[in-house]
Coordinates of C-alpha atoms in Angstrom, one line a residue:
Chain A
M255 CA 46.7 89.7 -13.2
G256 CA 48.3 89.7 -16.4
A257 CA 45.1 90.5 -18.0
T258 CA 44.6 93.8 -16.1
E259 CA 48.1 94.9 -16.4
T260 CA 48.6 94.3 -20.1
V261 CA 45.3 94.3 -21.7
G262 CA 42.3 95.0 -19.6
G263 CA 44.0 98.2 -18.1
G264 CA 45.2 99.4 -21.4
Q265 CA 48.6 100.3 -19.9
A266 CA 51.6 100.5 -22.0
G267 CA 53.8 97.5 -22.4
R268 CA 53.7 95.2 -25.3
L269 CA 52.1 91.9 -24.9
A270 CA 55.2 89.7 -25.7
W271 CA 55.3 86.6 -27.8
R272 CA 56.0 83.7 -25.6
L273 CA 57.3 80.1 -26.3
A274 CA 54.9 77.5 -24.8
E275 CA 54.9 73.8 -24.5
V276 CA 52.1 71.5 -25.7
I277 CA 51.7 69.2 -22.5
E278 CA 48.7 67.1 -23.5
I279 CA 46.2 66.5 -26.4
R280 CA 42.8 65.2 -26.1
D281 CA 40.2 64.4 -28.8
E282 CA 37.0 65.9 -28.0
T283 CA 35.0 65.1 -31.1
P284 CA 36.2 63.9 -34.5
R285 CA 36.9 67.5 -35.6
V286 CA 37.8 69.1 -32.3
R287 CA 40.9 68.7 -30.2
T288 CA 42.0 70.1 -27.0
L289 CA 45.6 71.2 -26.6
R290 CA 46.8 71.6 -23.1
I291 CA 49.7 74.3 -23.1
G292 CA 52.2 75.3 -20.5
V293 CA 53.1 78.9 -20.8
P294 CA 56.1 80.0 -18.7
G295 CA 55.4 83.2 -16.9
W296 CA 51.7 83.1 -17.7
R297 CA 49.9 85.3 -15.1
G298 CA 46.4 84.2 -15.6
H299 CA 43.5 85.1 -17.7
K300 CA 39.9 86.0 -17.4
A301 CA 37.2 83.4 -18.6
G302 CA 36.2 84.5 -22.1
Q303 CA 39.7 85.8 -23.2
H304 CA 41.7 84.4 -26.1
V305 CA 45.3 84.2 -27.1
D306 CA 46.9 84.8 -30.6
V307 CA 48.9 81.7 -31.9
R308 CA 51.7 82.4 -34.4
L309 CA 53.1 79.6 -36.6
T310 CA 56.4 80.1 -38.4
A311 CA 57.7 77.9 -41.5
E312 CA 61.2 77.2 -42.2
D313 CA 61.3 79.9 -44.8
G314 CA 59.9 82.4 -42.4
Y315 CA 56.4 82.6 -43.4
Q316 CA 54.1 83.2 -40.6
A317 CA 50.4 82.8 -39.9
Q318 CA 48.5 84.0 -36.9
R319 CA 45.0 83.2 -35.5
S320 CA 43.1 83.8 -32.3
Y321 CA 41.9 81.1 -30.2
S322 CA 39.6 81.4 -27.1
I323 CA 40.9 79.9 -23.9
A324 CA 38.6 77.0 -22.7
S325 CA 40.2 76.3 -19.3
A326 CA 39.6 77.9 -16.0
P327 CA 41.8 80.8 -14.9
E328 CA 42.4 78.7 -11.8
S329 CA 44.2 76.2 -14.0
P330 CA 48.1 76.3 -14.1
W331 CA 48.1 75.8 -17.8
I332 CA 45.7 76.9 -20.5
E333 CA 43.6 74.8 -22.9
L334 CA 42.7 75.7 -26.4
A335 CA 39.7 73.7 -28.2
I336 CA 40.7 73.7 -31.8
E337 CA 38.2 72.8 -34.5
R338 CA 39.9 71.5 -37.6
L339 CA 38.8 73.3 -40.7
D340 CA 39.5 71.4 -43.8
D341 CA 40.3 74.3 -45.9
G342 CA 42.0 76.0 -43.0
E343 CA 45.7 76.9 -42.7
V344 CA 46.3 76.9 -38.9
S345 CA 43.7 74.6 -37.5
P346 CA 44.8 71.6 -39.4
Y347 CA 48.2 71.9 -38.0
L348 CA 47.0 72.6 -34.4
A349 CA 44.4 69.9 -34.5
G350 CA 46.5 67.4 -36.6
E351 CA 50.2 67.8 -36.8
V352 CA 51.0 69.1 -33.3
R353 CA 51.9 66.6 -30.7
P354 CA 53.0 66.8 -27.0
G355 CA 56.3 68.3 -26.5
D356 CA 56.0 70.6 -29.5
T357 CA 56.6 74.3 -28.9
L358 CA 54.0 77.0 -29.9
E359 CA 54.5 80.7 -30.1
L360 CA 51.7 82.7 -28.5
R361 CA 50.7 86.0 -26.8
G362 CA 47.9 86.9 -24.6
P363 CA 45.6 87.0 -22.8
I364 CA 43.5 89.3 -25.0
G365 CA 40.1 90.7 -24.7
G366 CA 38.4 92.8 -22.1
Y367 CA 34.6 92.7 -23.0
F368 CA 33.6 89.2 -23.7
T369 CA 34.7 88.2 -20.2
W370 CA 33.2 87.0 -16.9
T371 CA 34.2 86.4 -13.4
V372 CA 32.1 85.1 -10.6
D373 CA 32.1 88.6 -9.2
D374 CA 30.1 89.8 -12.2
G375 CA 27.3 87.4 -10.9
G376 CA 24.3 86.1 -12.9
P377 CA 22.0 84.6 -13.6
L378 CA 24.1 83.4 -16.5
L379 CA 22.7 82.3 -19.9
L380 CA 25.5 80.9 -22.0
V381 CA 24.5 80.2 -25.6
A382 CA 27.0 78.2 -27.7
G383 CA 27.2 77.1 -31.3
G384 CA 29.6 74.4 -32.0
S385 CA 33.3 75.4 -31.2
G386 CA 31.9 78.6 -30.0
V387 CA 31.5 76.8 -26.6
A388 CA 35.2 77.3 -25.9
P389 CA 35.1 80.7 -24.1
L390 CA 31.8 79.8 -22.4
M391 CA 33.5 76.5 -21.1
A392 CA 36.0 78.7 -19.4
M393 CA 33.3 80.5 -17.7
V394 CA 31.5 77.2 -16.6
R395 CA 34.9 75.9 -15.4
H396 CA 35.8 79.1 -13.6
R397 CA 32.3 79.1 -11.7
E398 CA 33.0 75.5 -10.7
A399 CA 36.5 76.1 -9.5
A400 CA 35.3 79.1 -7.6
K401 CA 32.5 77.1 -6.1
R402 CA 29.9 79.7 -6.5
A403 CA 26.4 78.6 -7.2
I404 CA 25.6 81.2 -9.6
P405 CA 22.4 80.1 -11.5
T406 CA 23.7 79.1 -15.0
T407 CA 22.1 77.7 -18.1
V408 CA 24.1 76.5 -21.1
L409 CA 22.2 76.3 -24.3
F410 CA 24.5 74.3 -26.7
S411 CA 23.6 73.9 -30.4
S412 CA 25.6 71.1 -32.2
R413 CA 25.2 69.4 -35.5
S414 CA 25.0 65.7 -34.0
A415 CA 25.4 63.9 -30.9
G416 CA 29.1 62.9 -31.6
E417 CA 30.0 66.5 -32.3
I418 CA 29.0 67.8 -28.9
I419 CA 32.1 69.3 -27.5
F420 CA 32.8 68.8 -23.7
R421 CA 29.5 66.7 -23.5
D422 CA 30.6 64.4 -20.7
E423 CA 32.0 67.2 -18.6
L424 CA 29.1 69.4 -19.1
D425 CA 26.6 66.6 -18.1
R426 CA 28.8 65.5 -15.2
L427 CA 28.9 69.0 -13.7
A428 CA 25.2 69.6 -14.2
A429 CA 24.4 66.3 -12.5
V430 CA 26.0 67.3 -9.3
D431 CA 25.2 71.0 -9.4
P432 CA 21.6 71.9 -9.2
S433 CA 22.5 75.5 -10.1
L434 CA 23.8 74.5 -13.4
R435 CA 21.7 73.3 -16.3
T436 CA 22.9 72.2 -19.7
V437 CA 20.3 72.1 -22.6
H438 CA 21.4 70.5 -25.9
T439 CA 19.9 71.0 -29.4
L440 CA 20.9 68.9 -32.3
T441 CA 20.4 70.5 -35.6
R442 CA 21.2 67.7 -38.2
N443 CA 21.1 64.2 -36.8
Q444 CA 19.5 63.1 -33.5
P445 CA 20.2 59.5 -32.1
E446 CA 17.4 57.3 -31.3
G447 CA 15.8 58.4 -28.0
W448 CA 17.0 61.8 -28.2
T449 CA 15.1 63.9 -25.8
G450 CA 16.6 67.3 -26.3
F451 CA 15.9 69.9 -29.0
R452 CA 15.9 69.1 -32.6
R453 CA 16.2 72.4 -34.4
R454 CA 18.3 75.6 -34.6
I455 CA 18.0 77.9 -31.7
D456 CA 15.0 80.1 -32.1
A457 CA 13.0 82.6 -30.0
A458 CA 10.7 79.9 -28.7
M459 CA 13.6 77.8 -27.6
L460 CA 15.2 81.0 -25.9
A461 CA 11.9 81.8 -24.2
E462 CA 11.5 78.2 -22.9
V463 CA 15.1 77.9 -21.8
A464 CA 15.8 81.4 -20.4
G465 CA 12.3 82.1 -19.1
P466 CA 11.0 85.7 -18.9
P467 CA 13.4 88.6 -18.3
H468 CA 14.5 88.7 -14.7
P469 CA 13.8 91.6 -12.5
G470 CA 16.5 94.0 -11.8
E471 CA 19.5 93.8 -14.1
G472 CA 18.3 90.7 -15.7
L473 CA 20.2 87.7 -16.8
L474 CA 23.7 88.1 -18.2
A475 CA 24.0 86.4 -21.6
F476 CA 27.1 85.4 -23.4
V477 CA 26.6 84.2 -27.1
C478 CA 29.3 82.6 -29.1
G479 CA 29.2 80.7 -32.3
P480 CA 28.9 81.2 -36.1
T481 CA 27.6 84.6 -37.2
R482 CA 24.3 83.4 -38.1
L483 CA 23.6 81.9 -34.8
V484 CA 24.9 84.8 -32.8
E485 CA 22.8 87.4 -34.8
N486 CA 19.6 85.5 -34.4
V487 CA 20.1 84.7 -30.7
A488 CA 21.0 88.3 -29.9
T489 CA 18.2 89.7 -31.9
D490 CA 15.7 87.1 -30.3
L491 CA 16.9 87.9 -26.8
L492 CA 16.2 91.6 -27.2
A493 CA 12.8 90.8 -28.7
L494 CA 12.0 88.7 -25.5
G495 CA 12.7 91.7 -23.3
H496 CA 16.4 91.1 -22.2
R497 CA 18.6 94.1 -22.1
A498 CA 20.9 94.9 -24.9
D499 CA 23.8 95.9 -22.6
R500 CA 23.5 92.4 -20.8
V501 CA 23.9 90.4 -24.1
K502 CA 27.5 90.0 -25.1
T503 CA 28.5 88.4 -28.3
E504 CA 31.5 86.9 -30.0
R505 CA 31.7 85.2 -33.4
F506 CA 33.5 82.1 -33.7
G507 CA 34.7 79.6 -36.3
P508 CA 35.6 79.7 -40.0
T509 CA 36.2 83.1 -41.6
G510 CA 36.7 82.3 -45.1
T511 CA 38.4 80.3 -47.8
Chain B
M1263 CA 61.5 86.1 -28.2
G1264 CA 60.9 83.9 -31.1
Q1265 CA 63.6 84.9 -33.5
G1266 CA 64.6 81.9 -35.4
F1267 CA 61.8 80.1 -34.1
V1268 CA 60.2 77.3 -36.5
S1269 CA 57.0 75.6 -35.9
R1270 CA 57.8 71.9 -36.6
G1271 CA 56.1 70.7 -39.6
F1272 CA 54.2 73.9 -40.5
R1273 CA 54.4 74.8 -44.1
G1274 CA 51.6 77.2 -44.5
R1275 CA 48.9 76.9 -47.3
R1276 CA 47.7 80.4 -47.6
R1277 CA 50.6 82.2 -48.9
P1278 CA 49.0 85.1 -50.7
D1279 CA 49.8 85.4 -54.4
A1280 CA 52.7 87.7 -55.5
E1281 CA 50.5 90.3 -56.9
V1282 CA 48.6 90.8 -53.6
A1283 CA 51.3 90.0 -51.1
D1284 CA 52.4 93.4 -50.8
R1285 CA 48.8 94.5 -49.8
I1286 CA 48.6 92.1 -46.9
P1287 CA 50.0 93.6 -43.6
P1288 CA 52.0 91.5 -41.3
G1289 CA 50.1 88.7 -39.4
Q1290 CA 47.0 89.1 -41.7
Y1291 CA 45.5 86.5 -44.2
L1292 CA 43.5 87.0 -47.2
T1293 CA 39.7 86.2 -46.9
R1294 CA 37.0 86.3 -49.5
D1295 CA 34.2 86.3 -47.0
F1296 CA 33.1 89.3 -45.0
P1297 CA 33.3 88.1 -41.5
V1298 CA 31.2 89.9 -38.7
L1299 CA 32.5 91.1 -35.4
S1300 CA 30.7 92.9 -32.8
A1301 CA 30.3 93.1 -29.1
G1302 CA 26.7 92.9 -28.8
P1303 CA 23.2 92.8 -30.5
T1304 CA 22.9 94.5 -33.8
P1305 CA 21.0 97.7 -33.3
R1306 CA 18.2 98.4 -35.9
T1307 CA 17.3 102.1 -36.2
A1308 CA 14.4 103.0 -38.6
L1309 CA 15.5 105.3 -41.3
D1310 CA 12.9 107.9 -40.3
R1311 CA 14.6 108.1 -36.9
W1312 CA 18.1 108.1 -38.1
D1313 CA 20.1 111.3 -38.1
F1314 CA 23.9 112.0 -38.4
V1315 CA 25.4 114.9 -36.4
V1316 CA 28.8 116.6 -36.3
R1317 CA 29.2 118.3 -33.0
G1318 CA 31.6 119.1 -30.1
D1319 CA 34.2 121.8 -30.8
V1320 CA 32.3 123.5 -33.6
E1321 CA 30.5 126.6 -33.8
A1322 CA 27.2 125.2 -34.9
P1323 CA 26.5 121.5 -34.7
R1324 CA 25.5 120.0 -38.2
R1325 CA 22.7 117.5 -38.4
W1326 CA 21.4 115.6 -41.4
T1327 CA 18.2 113.3 -41.6
W1328 CA 18.7 110.2 -43.6
D1329 CA 17.2 111.8 -46.8
E1330 CA 19.4 114.8 -46.4
F1331 CA 22.4 112.7 -45.8
R1332 CA 21.6 110.6 -48.8
A1333 CA 21.3 113.8 -50.9
L1334 CA 24.9 114.9 -50.0
P1335 CA 27.6 114.2 -52.9
S1336 CA 28.6 110.6 -52.5
E1337 CA 31.4 108.6 -54.1
T1338 CA 32.2 104.9 -54.7
V1339 CA 35.7 103.9 -53.4
T1340 CA 37.5 100.6 -53.8
K1341 CA 39.6 99.8 -50.6
D1342 CA 41.4 97.0 -48.9
I1343 CA 40.3 96.3 -45.3
H1344 CA 42.1 94.8 -42.4
C1345 CA 40.5 93.4 -39.2
V1346 CA 42.5 93.0 -36.0
T1347 CA 41.0 89.4 -35.9
K1348 CA 43.6 88.7 -38.7
W1349 CA 41.6 88.8 -41.9
S1350 CA 42.1 91.1 -44.8
K1351 CA 39.8 91.7 -47.8
I1352 CA 41.0 93.2 -50.8
D1353 CA 39.3 95.6 -53.4
T1354 CA 36.1 96.0 -51.4
V1355 CA 33.7 98.5 -53.0
W1356 CA 31.8 101.0 -50.9
E1357 CA 29.5 104.0 -51.5
G1358 CA 29.2 106.8 -49.2
V1359 CA 30.1 110.4 -48.1
S1360 CA 33.5 111.6 -47.7
V1361 CA 34.1 112.8 -44.0
D1362 CA 35.7 115.9 -45.9
T1363 CA 32.2 116.7 -47.2
L1364 CA 30.7 116.4 -43.7
L1365 CA 33.3 118.8 -42.3
D1366 CA 33.7 121.1 -45.3
G1367 CA 34.1 124.7 -44.2
L1368 CA 33.9 123.8 -40.6
E1369 CA 35.8 126.0 -38.1
T1370 CA 37.4 123.9 -35.4
S1371 CA 40.5 123.8 -33.3
A1372 CA 40.0 120.0 -32.5
D1373 CA 42.6 117.5 -33.3
Y1374 CA 40.6 114.4 -32.6
L1375 CA 37.2 113.0 -32.9
I1376 CA 35.1 110.4 -31.3
A1377 CA 32.7 108.4 -33.5
H1378 CA 29.4 107.7 -31.7
C1379 CA 27.4 104.8 -32.7
D1380 CA 23.8 103.2 -32.0
G1381 CA 24.5 100.5 -29.2
G1382 CA 26.9 102.9 -27.4
Y1383 CA 29.9 101.9 -29.3
T1384 CA 32.6 104.6 -29.7
T1385 CA 36.0 104.8 -31.4
N1386 CA 38.6 107.6 -31.3
L1387 CA 40.6 108.9 -34.3
P1388 CA 42.9 111.8 -34.9
L1389 CA 41.2 114.3 -37.2
E1390 CA 44.0 114.1 -39.7
D1391 CA 43.1 110.5 -40.2
V1392 CA 39.7 111.1 -41.3
T1393 CA 40.4 114.1 -43.7
G1394 CA 42.1 114.6 -47.0
G1395 CA 40.3 111.6 -48.7
K1396 CA 41.0 109.1 -46.0
A1397 CA 37.5 108.3 -44.5
W1398 CA 33.9 108.0 -45.3
V1399 CA 30.5 107.4 -43.9
V1400 CA 29.3 104.6 -46.1
F1401 CA 25.8 103.4 -46.7
G1402 CA 26.5 100.9 -49.8
Y1403 CA 28.6 97.8 -50.0
D1404 CA 29.3 96.0 -53.3
G1405 CA 26.5 97.7 -55.1
D1406 CA 23.9 97.1 -52.4
A1407 CA 22.5 98.8 -49.2
L1408 CA 24.8 98.1 -46.3
E1409 CA 23.4 95.3 -44.3
P1410 CA 22.6 95.8 -40.5
E1411 CA 25.2 93.2 -39.4
H1412 CA 27.9 94.9 -41.4
G1413 CA 27.0 98.3 -39.9
G1414 CA 24.0 99.6 -41.9
P1415 CA 22.4 101.8 -42.3
A1416 CA 25.8 103.6 -42.2
R1417 CA 29.2 102.9 -40.9
L1418 CA 32.3 104.7 -40.9
L1419 CA 35.1 103.6 -43.4
V1420 CA 38.7 104.3 -42.3
P1421 CA 40.6 101.6 -44.4
H1422 CA 44.0 102.5 -43.5
L1423 CA 43.5 101.5 -39.8
Y1424 CA 42.2 98.2 -38.4
F1425 CA 38.7 97.9 -39.2
W1426 CA 37.4 98.3 -35.6
K1427 CA 38.0 101.9 -36.3
S1428 CA 35.5 101.8 -39.1
A1429 CA 32.8 101.9 -36.6
K1430 CA 29.4 100.2 -37.5
W1431 CA 25.9 101.9 -36.9
V1432 CA 27.8 105.4 -36.8
R1433 CA 25.5 108.3 -35.9
G1434 CA 27.8 111.1 -35.3
L1435 CA 31.3 112.6 -35.0
E1436 CA 32.3 114.5 -31.9
L1437 CA 35.2 116.9 -32.4
V1438 CA 37.4 117.1 -29.3
G1439 CA 40.6 118.9 -28.3
E1440 CA 42.0 115.9 -26.4
D1441 CA 42.2 112.2 -27.5
S1442 CA 40.5 109.7 -25.3
P1443 CA 40.1 106.0 -25.9
G1444 CA 36.9 104.6 -27.4
F1445 CA 35.3 101.2 -26.7
W1446 CA 37.7 98.7 -27.8
E1447 CA 40.7 101.1 -27.2
S1448 CA 39.7 101.0 -23.5
L1449 CA 39.5 97.2 -23.6
G1450 CA 43.2 96.5 -24.4
Y1451 CA 43.2 97.3 -28.2
N1452 CA 45.7 99.8 -29.6
N1453 CA 44.8 103.3 -29.4
Y1454 CA 45.8 104.1 -33.1
G1455 CA 45.6 100.8 -34.9
D1456 CA 48.1 101.0 -37.9
P1457 CA 47.8 97.3 -39.5
W1458 CA 51.2 97.9 -41.4
L1459 CA 52.9 98.4 -37.9
E1460 CA 50.7 95.5 -36.5
Q1461 CA 49.3 97.9 -33.7
R1462 CA 46.8 95.3 -32.6
Y1463 CA 46.9 95.6 -28.9
A1464 CA 47.8 98.3 -26.2
G1465 CA 51.7 98.6 -26.3
D1466 CA 52.0 97.3 -29.7

């Protein structure tokens, strides 16, 4: 409910910085690490929303970044999947230095457009590039926690098999849920015997994976990843006949040196 | 909360140089890239179908075709820009038409305006924040035509506010007597968006 009171509803009342505790850390890939964070007084979020994290050095210097929440709204904690950017400032700290028991300062949840609840329905097409999967994973996990068989396809572009974030969980969920399908493409290296796609996402791949435009409102697409992927996928989806107002986008990842 | 809080082991690698430090608002970091942010697909309007209108609380609406708009007096301005997603970029060079030129001689009692854009995006601004040399409708960036993903053919430029107010793919300004929130302003972002006051979200 925090989302609707403080952010989604646009009501007054400042979104306060909170002190939160890192409960657990999991390595997802060599570059991506999940932080499970307990936030006292957290009143929930919508899948797709993000938090702002603020770091403070001893001399008072501060740095802030936004991170999408990857965990389901049903979880009692939040999880952030942090990709370590070698030339970054905040991500090497969060994905390297931080350990369980540390305190982080954050505020949120933030964002009212790139969000989804099971009541928004589907069919869903979730297109991810790299760590752009984080807010989409929150949607998959929310759908799972709510036990709603909304037809959902995840099309996930990664560089190599070892860099597929949440691979085991996605495949495990899809194996037992006939209404959930995950499709991978690997753009740089493919292991021997790889049967998935082997190229960047393009119109032909989207046509094959998403099928023709559905009748009625059509599918609801969420696209998150690097700018080039997001631009191309959104443009291709329109060209394939999907509705512009049903294609929601969010850019993710490094934003500069 | 947070006074005196220190993040264990955090030093910070991107402290801005002294000569630009006072140009970076609180919570922002300097980038040399030009990141892209938008809520949906990039609209692509052909220039022969593009027009720009000033309407609402005016005696007679004004409308320019692309060619007419490009024939208006334009200027090149160098500005610092600040995105609510935390990046700031300094000394960005834009070419466009001052909003003062678009509203020149216009009689209106409006105090606010709503910028309307291709794709249905809107943003709201006080009129006084887009007049007096504070805002432009720009079609050039860094010496080239403004690219579609950065808002081309034309976007608003209101550099003293967070960059979502500099609406991409702008097609018109509606002058109104009462303020009402635009797209992001209805979705939890601040109604005014002063980066120096760190007015990111509603209530900031």
